[in-house]
Structures are given as structure tokens and as C-alpha cells.
Amino acid sequence: MSSRWLETRRDISEALNRLPAALFLSWSDTRARYKRSMLGPFWLTLGTAIGVGGLGFVWSTLFKMDKATFIPLLSVGLILWGFIAGIVTESSQLFVQNAQIIRNLRIPLFFYPIKLVLRHLINLAHNAVVIVIVFLIYPPHWHPGILLAIPGFLLVVLNLIWMSLFIGMFAARYRDTETAITNFMPLLFFMSPVLFKAEQLGIGAWVVWLNPFSYFISVVRDPLLNFPTPSFVWPVAIGMAILGWAITLWMFNSRRTRIPYWI
Amino acid sequence: MARLVFENVSVRYPIYNARAQSLRHQFMRIATGGRIAAEAGHTVSVTALDEVSFELNSGDSIGLIGHNGAGKSTLLRTMAGIYTQDSGRIIREGRIATVLEIGSGMDPELSGYENILRMGMLMGMSLKEARSKIPEIEEFTELGDFLNLPVRTYSSGMTMRLMFAVGTSFQPEILLVDEMFGTGDAGFQEKAKARMHDLIANAEIFVFASHDHVMLGNLCSSVYELKHGKMTHLPDFHTKILEQSEQ
């Protein structure tokens, strides 16, 4: 085994050892952001609640949809989208934003994607309050399959970690990646089944499945709301995780030591 | 026992211009076979360290001098393991602390206390360990109630005090300090000096880059000059300082 690979493995294991620190720092980042506000991080919850409430009411009326189906669909979809898009967009700043720390303290580089994902998990936990409220108003159909949402969610997180590291490295080297991502995200939003179910598009549904994020929403939301999941969704999501991790680890291994010079 | 050994270490530094950092230009270069965006591929490479060799053992305190851009910061970062060498071998034994750039790792919105915990945890302490350092840091920095205020309200000297106190609080075995340390007032410089003497007395390694020859003379037992990525020992540095101060 080459010494380079040993170093890479050490970087990753040291980063995982610092999980408590990552959690503490992401929590302190979240608090710092809402430092001088009364509600603190619950502004996130309130903002999401307003969004879901407003959009849910307007669109269900506009599209003449049943509120009991549409509002849970929209709230879970929007919150998941916020989680995914937040990580993907901010990953383009992953190393660039932490340049000062990277150039001055010796911290494993794998620490940064972990910290970013943790911070968004904290945000998601705040937003999940909205889902709970929605479920209290429109109770879901309880069935054993609902538990599939948990492995589904873990699979999404696993995918998002490699994406974050991949985008972070790429964006550190090529600075216009950030602009490219911010420009593409709205397009991907409309190509993802946040506001509708993929099958509602009928024959055009394939457009949705071109978007990798559609799979992420599907593996979590479908079991949660008792929708049927198309048979190819799970294999594709698992395949993405395997292939993505393989490519990202290869890239991280060969280019890791260059990152401090790029930023 | 702390040890830091460099054997023929070279560090080459790619410098990317705006074009090389542009994805669009890279695409253009590939698509046009390099005819249109010919410049895009050019990244200048600077040799910051050229076959540097030395051996530092417990109790060594060395100073680094050299012009701006001579490679002092690069050398400190390579010692710390932030930059990886292109060739050569480095042996590092001992816990390393760095005080390189002012305010790095601090969140200006958070209070001094919160930043102590943040920095401590970034440096690999547990929350409990970091908490236990607070009284000592309070005492050393003499910042008093300012520690309850956000760090953005601090002057650069105050930020420096806090950084230095946190950086040295977990008894590093190898301490690497860059320039900017001059921002503190006289009282702080005395305290910092005392702490560094303690560290050196505890048989640790201390490397200090500075333009302040008097301070280098006071703190370091030997001084090296960096020039074009080469390191040379200045055996008569201390006698020269003496002569200058007598004049």
C-alpha cells in the first residue's frame, strides 16, 4: 500500500475522531448566525413553516389538489430539497471559505465536509418540527414500510458527503464552479418531484429521473407518505453512492495535498 | 522528546492566475486544442523551499529571517504539516501548535469565551479539556470582561493575546510562530516571552520567523536566513545584534 493512501486514510480517520468537535463547531456556527435575534435558530423553523403554509395553500387551490395529500407532499419535499440544495450549494465554498483555518492549523481536510453536513443536519432537525406539525394536522397512513425512510435518509446523507467533498475540491481548483452550481440549482429544483409526484408528468417523467436529487427525495418521501417507489430508484441511489465514493476517494487521494495551495 | 527533521525537503508552489482557475477557460482550451485560450494552461510554479535539511531536537529555539517572500511562512507551514513536500523526508515527533496568521479559526461574531472553546476543539482538544483551559487563558490574556464580548470588537493586539494564549495553552512540544506577534503591547510581549522561555525550558522546539532582530536575539539560540528557498545558518547573528545595540 502506498504511503500516500495511508496518509489519506489517516486524514479520514482523524476527521472521524473529531466528530464531537465537528458537532460542537457546527452548532456554534448555527448559533453565531442567529446570534442577535430573538428566536435564534428557530427562525429557520418559522421561515420554513411560512413557506410551506403559504405555498401549500396557494398551490393546492391553484392546482385544485386535495390539501391532505398536497401539503404533506410539499412540506417533506421542500424541506428535503432545502437540505440537499443547502449542502450542494455551500460545498462550493467548502475549502475556500475555510482557507484561513486550512492554511494555519493542521486539521484533517475530511473534517470540513463532515462539519458542513452536520450543520445542515442541525438545520434539518429544526425544520423537521414543521413536518411534525403537518403530520399532526394531516396524519400520515401508518404502515411498517414507513421505516424504510430511515435507511433511505442514511443513503442520502452518505451520498451527500461524497458530493460535498467532490464539489468542494473541484470548486477550490476551478472558482467558477460556484456560479455554475448556483445557476443550475433552480433548474434542478423544477426537475425534482418537490411540487408534484413524478408519475403526474406521465410520459415525461424521465426528465425527473435525469436529476440525481430526485432519487434522494424519492427514497425518503415515498415510504414516509406511503407512495409507491419506482423499482429503479433504490438501485440507482445505491449505485450513485458506490460510484461517487470510489471516484471521490480516488480524487481526494491524488489531489488532497494540493488543496492548501488552491485556496 | 520532540524532534523535527528535514532531509532535502523541497516545496514547489503552483500559482494559479484567474484564467487557470476558470473552468470555462479550461473547457475552451480543451475544445480548441489550446489555440484560443493558450494562456489558460500556464500555472507558474515557484520553488519555495529548495533541498532544505536540518535537525531540531528538544530545547532548540531557532529564528528565521529573510525578505518578504523568502519562504519563511512556507517553511513554517511545511514544518506544521499543512503543506506537503514535493520531495524529501520529514520526521515530526511531538505535538505541534501554530500561531501563524492573526485571527485564524476565530469567529468574529462569537465571544472570546466561545472562541476559546472553538479554537481548542479545532486543535483537537475535547470540550472538557478546552473548558479546563479557560482560567489559565483568562489569567494570561488579562482581557477580563472583554472575553464576554464578540471578538470583532477586539483590537488586533487583543486578538493576538487570545490567539497566543489558546495556541500555547495545551503545552505544545513544537511551537511555530510567525511574525505578526509584534502587535501586542510591551506588557504582553514580556508575558509572551516568559511563556516561550518556559516552553523552551521544558525541552521543546520553538521556531520563530520575524524581522525583529532584537526579539530574535532574545528568544532564539540560533538564527537561520532563508534566501531563494535555501536555508543558511548565521553563526555570528547574536554578536552582530550586540554590536548594533552598542552603537
Short mmCIF file of C-alpha atoms in Angstrom, two decimals:
data_model
loop_
_atom_site.label_atom_id
_atom_site.label_comp_id
_atom_site.label_asym_id
_atom_site.label_seq_id
_atom_site.Cartn_x
_atom_site.Cartn_y
_atom_site.Cartn_z
CA MET A 1 0.00 0.00 0.00
CA SER A 2 1.42 3.38 -0.93
CA SER A 3 2.26 5.89 1.78
CA ARG A 4 0.00 8.41 0.07
CA TRP A 5 -3.00 6.18 0.58
CA LEU A 6 -2.01 5.64 4.21
CA GLU A 7 -1.92 9.42 4.69
CA THR A 8 -5.34 9.78 3.08
CA ARG A 9 -6.75 7.10 5.33
CA ARG A 10 -5.25 8.84 8.33
CA ASP A 11 -6.82 12.13 7.24
CA ILE A 12 -10.24 10.48 7.11
CA SER A 13 -9.92 8.58 10.39
CA GLU A 14 -8.60 11.66 12.22
CA ALA A 15 -11.55 13.64 10.88
CA LEU A 16 -13.95 10.99 12.14
CA ASN A 17 -12.26 11.09 15.54
CA ARG A 18 -13.09 14.76 15.66
CA LEU A 19 -16.80 14.15 15.22
CA PRO A 20 -17.63 15.72 18.62
CA ALA A 21 -15.63 18.81 17.66
CA ALA A 22 -17.42 18.97 14.30
CA LEU A 23 -20.75 18.77 16.07
CA PHE A 24 -19.78 21.46 18.56
CA LEU A 25 -18.47 23.77 15.83
CA SER A 26 -21.47 23.34 13.56
CA TRP A 27 -23.74 24.06 16.50
CA SER A 28 -21.73 27.16 17.38
CA ASP A 29 -21.87 28.24 13.70
CA THR A 30 -25.63 27.86 13.71
CA ARG A 31 -25.89 29.90 16.88
CA ALA A 32 -23.48 32.54 15.61
CA ARG A 33 -25.71 33.06 12.58
CA TYR A 34 -28.75 33.84 14.67
CA LYS A 35 -26.82 35.44 17.49
CA ARG A 36 -28.60 38.74 17.65
CA SER A 37 -32.10 37.50 17.01
CA MET A 38 -34.82 36.66 19.48
CA LEU A 39 -35.92 33.29 18.11
CA GLY A 40 -32.40 32.07 17.44
CA PRO A 41 -32.15 29.07 15.11
CA PHE A 42 -35.94 28.72 15.29
CA TRP A 43 -36.09 31.41 12.64
CA LEU A 44 -35.32 28.51 10.33
CA THR A 45 -38.39 26.66 11.53
CA LEU A 46 -40.56 29.72 11.24
CA GLY A 47 -39.29 30.54 7.76
CA THR A 48 -39.99 27.02 6.55
CA ALA A 49 -43.41 26.99 8.20
CA ILE A 50 -44.35 30.21 6.43
CA GLY A 51 -43.07 28.86 3.12
CA VAL A 52 -44.86 25.55 3.42
CA GLY A 53 -48.07 27.14 4.69
CA GLY A 54 -48.20 29.84 2.03
CA LEU A 55 -47.17 27.72 -0.94
CA GLY A 56 -49.29 24.83 0.22
CA PHE A 57 -52.39 26.94 0.46
CA VAL A 58 -51.91 28.83 -2.81
CA TRP A 59 -50.84 25.89 -4.95
CA SER A 60 -53.38 23.41 -3.65
CA THR A 61 -56.08 25.92 -4.52
CA LEU A 62 -54.49 26.80 -7.86
CA PHE A 63 -53.95 23.21 -8.97
CA LYS A 64 -57.22 22.12 -7.32
CA MET A 65 -55.43 19.48 -5.30
CA ASP A 66 -56.51 17.82 -2.12
CA LYS A 67 -54.78 19.67 0.74
CA ALA A 68 -54.42 16.47 2.80
CA THR A 69 -52.21 14.95 0.06
CA PHE A 70 -50.57 18.06 -1.29
CA ILE A 71 -49.40 19.76 1.91
CA PRO A 72 -47.52 16.74 3.36
CA LEU A 73 -46.03 16.11 -0.11
CA LEU A 74 -44.92 19.72 -0.41
CA SER A 75 -43.59 20.12 3.13
CA VAL A 76 -41.49 16.95 3.12
CA GLY A 77 -40.31 17.70 -0.43
CA LEU A 78 -39.39 21.32 0.26
CA ILE A 79 -37.56 20.54 3.48
CA LEU A 80 -35.58 17.72 1.88
CA TRP A 81 -34.79 19.93 -1.08
CA GLY A 82 -33.58 22.66 1.27
CA PHE A 83 -31.28 20.15 2.96
CA ILE A 84 -29.88 18.79 -0.31
CA ALA A 85 -29.56 22.13 -2.08
CA GLY A 86 -28.03 23.74 1.01
CA ILE A 87 -25.25 21.18 1.15
CA VAL A 88 -24.60 21.18 -2.59
CA THR A 89 -24.53 24.98 -2.89
CA GLU A 90 -22.40 25.59 0.18
CA SER A 91 -19.98 22.83 -0.78
CA SER A 92 -18.64 25.10 -3.49
CA GLN A 93 -17.28 27.23 -0.64
CA LEU A 94 -16.19 24.24 1.44
CA PHE A 95 -12.43 24.78 1.32
CA VAL A 96 -12.33 28.35 0.01
CA GLN A 97 -14.28 29.71 2.95
CA ASN A 98 -12.12 27.84 5.46
CA ALA A 99 -8.91 28.93 3.70
CA GLN A 100 -7.63 30.81 6.72
CA ILE A 101 -8.02 27.84 9.03
CA ILE A 102 -6.61 25.39 6.50
CA ARG A 103 -3.50 27.49 5.97
CA ASN A 104 -2.86 27.97 9.68
CA LEU A 105 -3.92 24.93 11.63
CA ARG A 106 -3.29 21.31 10.85
CA ILE A 107 -6.75 19.85 10.66
CA PRO A 108 -7.67 16.84 8.52
CA LEU A 109 -9.32 18.07 5.33
CA PHE A 110 -12.08 15.47 5.52
CA PHE A 111 -13.24 17.33 8.63
CA TYR A 112 -14.83 20.09 6.51
CA PRO A 113 -17.41 18.06 4.55
CA ILE A 114 -18.34 16.29 7.79
CA LYS A 115 -18.84 19.61 9.52
CA LEU A 116 -20.91 21.04 6.66
CA VAL A 117 -23.22 18.03 6.53
CA LEU A 118 -23.61 18.10 10.33
CA ARG A 119 -24.56 21.77 10.26
CA HIS A 120 -27.25 21.05 7.68
CA LEU A 121 -28.46 18.11 9.74
CA ILE A 122 -28.92 20.57 12.62
CA ASN A 123 -30.91 22.87 10.32
CA LEU A 124 -32.93 19.91 9.12
CA ALA A 125 -33.74 18.96 12.71
CA HIS A 126 -35.14 22.46 13.25
CA ASN A 127 -37.18 22.24 10.06
CA ALA A 128 -38.43 18.77 10.92
CA VAL A 129 -40.64 20.45 13.53
CA VAL A 130 -42.72 21.70 10.58
CA ILE A 131 -43.12 18.14 9.29
CA VAL A 132 -44.28 17.02 12.71
CA ILE A 133 -46.88 19.80 12.79
CA VAL A 134 -48.05 18.95 9.27
CA PHE A 135 -48.38 15.29 10.26
CA LEU A 136 -50.43 16.28 13.29
CA ILE A 137 -52.84 18.17 11.06
CA TYR A 138 -52.84 15.65 8.23
CA PRO A 139 -51.98 12.33 9.93
CA PRO A 140 -49.97 10.01 7.66
CA HIS A 141 -51.03 6.50 6.97
CA TRP A 142 -49.06 4.37 9.45
CA HIS A 143 -47.64 1.23 7.89
CA PRO A 144 -44.47 -0.81 8.52
CA GLY A 145 -42.92 0.38 5.24
CA ILE A 146 -42.60 3.84 6.76
CA LEU A 147 -39.42 2.62 8.48
CA LEU A 148 -37.72 2.41 5.07
CA ALA A 149 -37.42 6.18 5.26
CA ILE A 150 -34.59 5.73 7.79
CA PRO A 151 -32.18 3.70 5.61
CA GLY A 152 -33.33 5.93 2.76
CA PHE A 153 -32.26 9.01 4.64
CA LEU A 154 -28.92 7.46 5.64
CA LEU A 155 -28.29 6.66 1.99
CA VAL A 156 -28.99 10.28 1.09
CA VAL A 157 -26.55 11.53 3.74
CA LEU A 158 -23.90 9.07 2.54
CA ASN A 159 -24.33 10.38 -0.99
CA LEU A 160 -24.25 14.00 0.11
CA ILE A 161 -20.93 13.57 1.94
CA TRP A 162 -19.09 12.44 -1.18
CA MET A 163 -20.83 15.12 -3.24
CA SER A 164 -19.75 17.76 -0.76
CA LEU A 165 -16.11 16.68 -0.84
CA PHE A 166 -16.13 16.32 -4.62
CA ILE A 167 -17.69 19.73 -5.23
CA GLY A 168 -15.52 21.31 -2.55
CA MET A 169 -12.30 20.14 -4.22
CA PHE A 170 -13.46 20.93 -7.70
CA ALA A 171 -14.61 24.41 -6.70
CA ALA A 172 -11.35 25.10 -4.89
CA ARG A 173 -9.45 24.46 -8.12
CA TYR A 174 -11.96 26.00 -10.55
CA ARG A 175 -13.55 29.01 -8.98
CA ASP A 176 -16.43 29.43 -11.44
CA THR A 177 -17.89 26.13 -10.23
CA GLU A 178 -19.75 28.10 -7.60
CA THR A 179 -21.51 30.28 -10.19
CA ALA A 180 -22.28 27.23 -12.30
CA ILE A 181 -23.90 25.49 -9.34
CA THR A 182 -25.98 28.46 -8.24
CA ASN A 183 -27.24 28.78 -11.81
CA PHE A 184 -28.11 25.13 -12.20
CA MET A 185 -29.83 24.60 -8.87
CA PRO A 186 -33.15 26.30 -9.79
CA LEU A 187 -33.32 24.17 -12.94
CA LEU A 188 -32.74 21.03 -10.89
CA PHE A 189 -35.42 22.20 -8.47
CA PHE A 190 -38.01 22.20 -11.23
CA MET A 191 -36.72 18.84 -12.42
CA SER A 192 -37.21 17.30 -8.99
CA PRO A 193 -40.51 15.99 -7.64
CA VAL A 194 -40.85 18.57 -4.87
CA LEU A 195 -44.08 20.17 -6.04
CA PHE A 196 -45.51 17.07 -7.68
CA LYS A 197 -45.13 13.33 -7.92
CA ALA A 198 -43.00 12.07 -10.78
CA GLU A 199 -45.84 9.98 -12.21
CA GLN A 200 -48.01 13.08 -12.57
CA LEU A 201 -45.81 14.03 -15.51
CA GLY A 202 -46.94 10.84 -17.27
CA ILE A 203 -44.73 10.09 -20.21
CA GLY A 204 -42.39 12.99 -19.41
CA ALA A 205 -41.42 11.56 -16.04
CA TRP A 206 -37.99 10.53 -17.36
CA VAL A 207 -36.93 14.18 -17.15
CA VAL A 208 -37.27 13.97 -13.38
CA TRP A 209 -35.14 10.85 -13.20
CA LEU A 210 -32.30 12.60 -15.03
CA ASN A 211 -31.88 14.66 -11.89
CA PRO A 212 -29.84 12.81 -9.24
CA PHE A 213 -31.59 14.68 -6.44
CA SER A 214 -34.97 13.23 -7.42
CA TYR A 215 -33.77 9.86 -6.19
CA PHE A 216 -32.82 11.37 -2.85
CA ILE A 217 -36.27 12.85 -2.37
CA SER A 218 -37.93 9.65 -3.52
CA VAL A 219 -36.14 7.24 -1.15
CA VAL A 220 -37.14 9.28 1.89
CA ARG A 221 -40.50 10.74 1.00
CA ASP A 222 -42.14 7.77 -0.69
CA PRO A 223 -42.02 5.47 2.36
CA LEU A 224 -42.91 8.36 4.66
CA LEU A 225 -46.08 9.21 2.75
CA ASN A 226 -46.81 5.68 1.58
CA PHE A 227 -46.27 6.38 -2.11
CA PRO A 228 -45.06 3.55 -4.33
CA THR A 229 -41.33 3.90 -5.12
CA PRO A 230 -40.37 3.08 -8.72
CA SER A 231 -38.29 -0.11 -8.72
CA PHE A 232 -35.13 1.52 -10.15
CA VAL A 233 -34.89 4.26 -7.53
CA TRP A 234 -33.12 2.33 -4.78
CA PRO A 235 -30.58 0.59 -7.06
CA VAL A 236 -29.68 3.92 -8.68
CA ALA A 237 -29.27 5.67 -5.31
CA ILE A 238 -27.07 2.85 -4.00
CA GLY A 239 -25.07 2.77 -7.25
CA MET A 240 -24.54 6.53 -7.03
CA ALA A 241 -23.15 6.13 -3.52
CA ILE A 242 -20.71 3.40 -4.55
CA LEU A 243 -19.51 5.04 -7.75
CA GLY A 244 -19.44 8.51 -6.20
CA TRP A 245 -17.39 7.41 -3.22
CA ALA A 246 -14.98 5.50 -5.43
CA ILE A 247 -14.33 8.50 -7.69
CA THR A 248 -14.19 10.98 -4.82
CA LEU A 249 -11.78 8.89 -2.76
CA TRP A 250 -9.54 8.45 -5.76
CA MET A 251 -9.55 12.21 -6.37
CA PHE A 252 -9.09 13.04 -2.69
CA ASN A 253 -6.19 10.63 -2.52
CA SER A 254 -4.39 12.04 -5.53
CA ARG A 255 -5.12 15.75 -5.01
CA ARG A 256 -5.55 16.17 -1.25
CA THR A 257 -2.13 17.70 -0.63
CA ARG A 258 -2.76 20.32 -3.33
CA ILE A 259 -5.81 21.80 -1.62
CA PRO A 260 -3.89 24.24 0.64
CA TYR A 261 -2.26 25.74 -2.49
CA TRP A 262 -5.51 26.11 -4.41
CA ILE A 263 -7.30 28.19 -1.83
CA MET B 1 11.04 14.10 23.29
CA ALA B 2 10.25 16.42 20.44
CA ARG B 3 12.08 16.11 17.16
CA LEU B 4 11.75 17.77 13.80
CA VAL B 5 13.96 16.60 10.98
CA PHE B 6 14.02 17.78 7.37
CA GLU B 7 16.02 15.81 4.82
CA ASN B 8 16.43 17.50 1.43
CA VAL B 9 12.91 18.87 1.55
CA SER B 10 11.66 20.78 -1.48
CA VAL B 11 8.33 22.51 -1.79
CA ARG B 12 7.10 23.79 -5.11
CA TYR B 13 4.14 26.05 -5.09
CA PRO B 14 1.75 26.32 -8.02
CA ILE B 15 0.44 29.83 -8.54
CA TYR B 16 -2.81 29.93 -10.41
CA ASN B 17 -3.88 33.03 -12.26
CA ALA B 18 -7.52 33.90 -12.77
CA ARG B 19 -7.58 32.10 -16.12
CA ALA B 20 -6.16 28.88 -14.77
CA GLN B 21 -8.80 28.93 -12.06
CA SER B 22 -11.59 29.27 -14.57
CA LEU B 23 -13.47 26.19 -15.63
CA ARG B 24 -14.71 27.99 -18.72
CA HIS B 25 -11.16 28.67 -19.88
CA GLN B 26 -10.18 25.06 -19.29
CA PHE B 27 -13.07 23.91 -21.46
CA MET B 28 -12.08 26.40 -24.15
CA ARG B 29 -8.54 25.14 -24.04
CA ILE B 30 -9.59 21.54 -24.48
CA ALA B 31 -12.23 22.31 -27.10
CA THR B 32 -9.95 24.46 -29.24
CA GLY B 33 -6.81 22.44 -28.76
CA GLY B 34 -5.32 25.33 -26.85
CA ARG B 35 -5.39 27.74 -29.78
CA ILE B 36 -7.78 30.29 -28.33
CA ALA B 37 -7.17 30.19 -24.62
CA ALA B 38 -3.49 29.46 -24.86
CA GLU B 39 -2.71 31.23 -21.64
CA ALA B 40 -5.12 29.20 -19.57
CA GLY B 41 -2.83 26.28 -19.00
CA HIS B 42 0.05 28.29 -17.65
CA THR B 43 0.45 27.93 -13.96
CA VAL B 44 3.66 29.37 -12.68
CA SER B 45 5.46 27.17 -10.24
CA VAL B 46 7.57 28.76 -7.52
CA THR B 47 10.20 26.80 -5.66
CA ALA B 48 9.63 27.98 -2.11
CA LEU B 49 11.96 25.51 -0.41
CA ASP B 50 14.92 24.04 -2.21
CA GLU B 51 16.54 20.94 -0.68
CA VAL B 52 16.31 22.17 2.89
CA SER B 53 17.87 19.96 5.55
CA PHE B 54 18.15 20.45 9.29
CA GLU B 55 17.56 18.63 12.52
CA LEU B 56 15.87 20.16 15.57
CA ASN B 57 15.77 18.45 18.93
CA SER B 58 14.23 19.24 22.30
CA GLY B 59 15.50 22.52 23.66
CA ASP B 60 16.23 24.07 20.28
CA SER B 61 14.87 27.51 19.64
CA ILE B 62 15.60 28.86 16.22
CA GLY B 63 14.83 32.11 14.49
CA LEU B 64 14.14 32.60 10.80
CA ILE B 65 14.89 35.76 8.93
CA GLY B 66 14.59 36.62 5.29
CA HIS B 67 12.95 39.05 2.89
CA ASN B 68 9.23 39.06 2.30
CA GLY B 69 8.51 36.06 0.13
CA ALA B 70 11.76 34.31 1.04
CA GLY B 71 9.73 31.29 2.14
CA LYS B 72 9.52 31.78 5.92
CA SER B 73 5.79 31.15 6.13
CA THR B 74 6.02 28.26 3.69
CA LEU B 75 8.73 26.69 5.83
CA LEU B 76 6.63 27.09 8.99
CA ARG B 77 3.61 25.59 7.26
CA THR B 78 5.66 22.70 5.93
CA MET B 79 7.01 22.12 9.44
CA ALA B 80 3.44 22.06 10.73
CA GLY B 81 2.36 19.59 8.06
CA ILE B 82 -0.09 21.99 6.43
CA TYR B 83 1.87 21.98 3.18
CA THR B 84 3.18 18.67 1.90
CA GLN B 85 6.68 18.48 0.47
CA ASP B 86 7.23 17.53 -3.17
CA SER B 87 10.39 15.65 -2.38
CA GLY B 88 12.50 14.82 0.64
CA ARG B 89 11.65 13.37 4.00
CA ILE B 90 10.22 14.97 7.16
CA ILE B 91 10.18 13.40 10.61
CA ARG B 92 7.84 15.05 13.11
CA GLU B 93 7.65 13.88 16.69
CA GLY B 94 5.66 15.88 19.21
CA ARG B 95 2.50 17.89 19.41
CA ILE B 96 2.58 20.92 17.15
CA ALA B 97 0.98 24.29 17.77
CA THR B 98 0.94 27.10 15.25
CA VAL B 99 0.45 30.82 15.77
CA LEU B 100 0.71 31.99 12.19
CA GLU B 101 -1.95 34.39 11.00
CA ILE B 102 -3.91 36.69 13.24
CA GLY B 103 -7.50 35.67 13.96
CA SER B 104 -7.48 32.40 12.06
CA GLY B 105 -10.02 29.90 13.28
CA MET B 106 -11.92 32.51 15.24
CA ASP B 107 -15.48 33.51 14.59
CA PRO B 108 -15.71 37.29 15.00
CA GLU B 109 -19.41 37.12 15.92
CA LEU B 110 -18.81 34.85 18.91
CA SER B 111 -17.48 35.90 22.29
CA GLY B 112 -13.93 35.37 23.48
CA TYR B 113 -15.01 32.50 25.70
CA GLU B 114 -16.83 30.74 22.88
CA ASN B 115 -13.81 31.24 20.66
CA ILE B 116 -11.52 29.65 23.25
CA LEU B 117 -13.66 26.51 23.09
CA ARG B 118 -13.84 26.69 19.29
CA MET B 119 -10.10 27.06 18.83
CA GLY B 120 -9.37 24.41 21.45
CA MET B 121 -11.62 21.92 19.71
CA LEU B 122 -10.21 22.81 16.29
CA MET B 123 -6.79 21.99 17.69
CA GLY B 124 -8.03 18.59 18.78
CA MET B 125 -8.99 19.08 22.43
CA SER B 126 -12.16 17.65 23.88
CA LEU B 127 -14.77 20.10 25.11
CA LYS B 128 -13.86 19.24 28.69
CA GLU B 129 -10.15 19.85 28.13
CA ALA B 130 -10.87 23.13 26.37
CA ARG B 131 -13.10 24.26 29.26
CA SER B 132 -10.39 23.42 31.76
CA LYS B 133 -8.00 25.80 29.99
CA ILE B 134 -10.27 28.80 30.45
CA PRO B 135 -8.99 30.04 33.86
CA GLU B 136 -5.41 29.89 32.68
CA ILE B 137 -6.24 31.74 29.47
CA GLU B 138 -8.23 34.36 31.39
CA GLU B 139 -5.21 34.99 33.52
CA PHE B 140 -2.70 35.06 30.71
CA THR B 141 -4.63 37.34 28.36
CA GLU B 142 -5.78 39.79 31.07
CA LEU B 143 -8.76 40.53 28.86
CA GLY B 144 -11.24 40.37 31.77
CA ASP B 145 -14.80 41.18 30.77
CA PHE B 146 -13.80 41.59 27.15
CA LEU B 147 -13.91 37.81 26.93
CA ASN B 148 -17.70 38.09 27.10
CA LEU B 149 -17.76 40.38 24.06
CA PRO B 150 -17.67 39.29 20.42
CA VAL B 151 -14.14 39.02 19.05
CA ARG B 152 -14.96 41.53 16.28
CA THR B 153 -14.84 44.25 18.94
CA TYR B 154 -11.22 43.38 19.83
CA SER B 155 -8.18 45.31 18.67
CA SER B 156 -5.56 43.31 16.78
CA GLY B 157 -3.37 43.26 19.88
CA MET B 158 -6.18 41.76 21.93
CA THR B 159 -6.94 39.13 19.28
CA MET B 160 -3.26 38.31 19.25
CA ARG B 161 -3.21 37.83 23.02
CA LEU B 162 -6.13 35.46 22.84
CA MET B 163 -4.69 33.51 19.93
CA PHE B 164 -1.31 33.16 21.50
CA ALA B 165 -2.81 32.10 24.84
CA VAL B 166 -5.01 29.45 23.24
CA GLY B 167 -2.27 28.28 20.87
CA THR B 168 0.19 27.69 23.68
CA SER B 169 -2.32 26.53 26.31
CA PHE B 170 -2.11 22.83 25.57
CA GLN B 171 1.65 22.57 26.11
CA PRO B 172 2.78 22.09 22.56
CA GLU B 173 6.03 20.26 22.10
CA ILE B 174 6.75 22.09 18.87
CA LEU B 175 5.67 25.71 18.70
CA LEU B 176 5.75 27.56 15.38
CA VAL B 177 5.22 31.32 15.47
CA ASP B 178 5.11 33.73 12.55
CA GLU B 179 5.84 37.45 12.54
CA MET B 180 2.65 39.28 13.49
CA PHE B 181 3.35 38.58 17.10
CA GLY B 182 4.74 42.11 17.28
CA THR B 183 1.24 43.61 17.56
CA GLY B 184 1.00 43.08 21.30
CA ASP B 185 1.94 45.89 23.69
CA ALA B 186 5.07 45.81 25.82
CA GLY B 187 3.38 44.12 28.77
CA PHE B 188 2.09 41.33 26.59
CA GLN B 189 5.41 40.87 24.86
CA GLU B 190 7.06 40.38 28.24
CA LYS B 191 4.47 37.76 29.21
CA ALA B 192 4.75 36.03 25.86
CA LYS B 193 8.50 35.98 26.19
CA ALA B 194 8.25 34.45 29.67
CA ARG B 195 5.91 31.76 28.39
CA MET B 196 8.19 30.94 25.48
CA HIS B 197 11.14 30.70 27.84
CA ASP B 198 9.09 28.22 29.88
CA LEU B 199 8.31 26.21 26.78
CA ILE B 200 11.93 26.19 25.72
CA ALA B 201 12.99 25.28 29.26
CA ASN B 202 10.57 22.35 29.19
CA ALA B 203 12.72 20.93 26.43
CA GLU B 204 10.55 21.79 23.48
CA ILE B 205 11.18 23.08 19.99
CA PHE B 206 10.47 26.65 19.14
CA VAL B 207 10.66 28.20 15.67
CA PHE B 208 10.07 31.89 15.24
CA ALA B 209 10.00 33.87 12.00
CA SER B 210 10.45 37.60 12.40
CA HIS B 211 12.00 40.79 11.08
CA ASP B 212 12.62 41.99 14.62
CA HIS B 213 16.29 41.17 15.13
CA VAL B 214 16.35 42.16 18.79
CA MET B 215 13.49 39.86 19.64
CA LEU B 216 15.06 37.04 17.64
CA GLY B 217 18.27 37.59 19.54
CA ASN B 218 16.40 37.40 22.83
CA LEU B 219 14.30 34.34 22.12
CA CYS B 220 16.31 32.15 19.82
CA SER B 221 19.57 30.36 20.41
CA SER B 222 20.45 30.23 16.73
CA VAL B 223 19.22 32.09 13.70
CA TYR B 224 18.89 30.98 10.08
CA GLU B 225 18.41 33.05 6.98
CA LEU B 226 16.13 31.97 4.18
CA LYS B 227 17.06 33.13 0.70
CA HIS B 228 15.65 31.78 -2.57
CA GLY B 229 14.37 28.72 -0.75
CA LYS B 230 17.77 27.88 0.74
CA MET B 231 18.45 27.94 4.44
CA THR B 232 21.77 29.12 5.82
CA HIS B 233 22.92 29.32 9.41
CA LEU B 234 24.06 32.73 10.68
CA PRO B 235 26.62 31.82 13.33
CA ASP B 236 27.51 35.40 14.25
CA PHE B 237 23.92 36.70 14.47
CA HIS B 238 23.97 37.27 18.22
CA THR B 239 27.30 39.09 18.26
CA LYS B 240 26.09 41.38 15.46
CA ILE B 241 22.97 42.24 17.43
CA LEU B 242 25.14 43.10 20.41
CA GLU B 243 27.33 45.34 18.29
CA GLN B 244 24.30 47.10 16.81
CA SER B 245 22.74 47.78 20.19
CA GLU B 246 26.03 49.16 21.49
CA GLN B 247 26.38 51.63 18.66
#
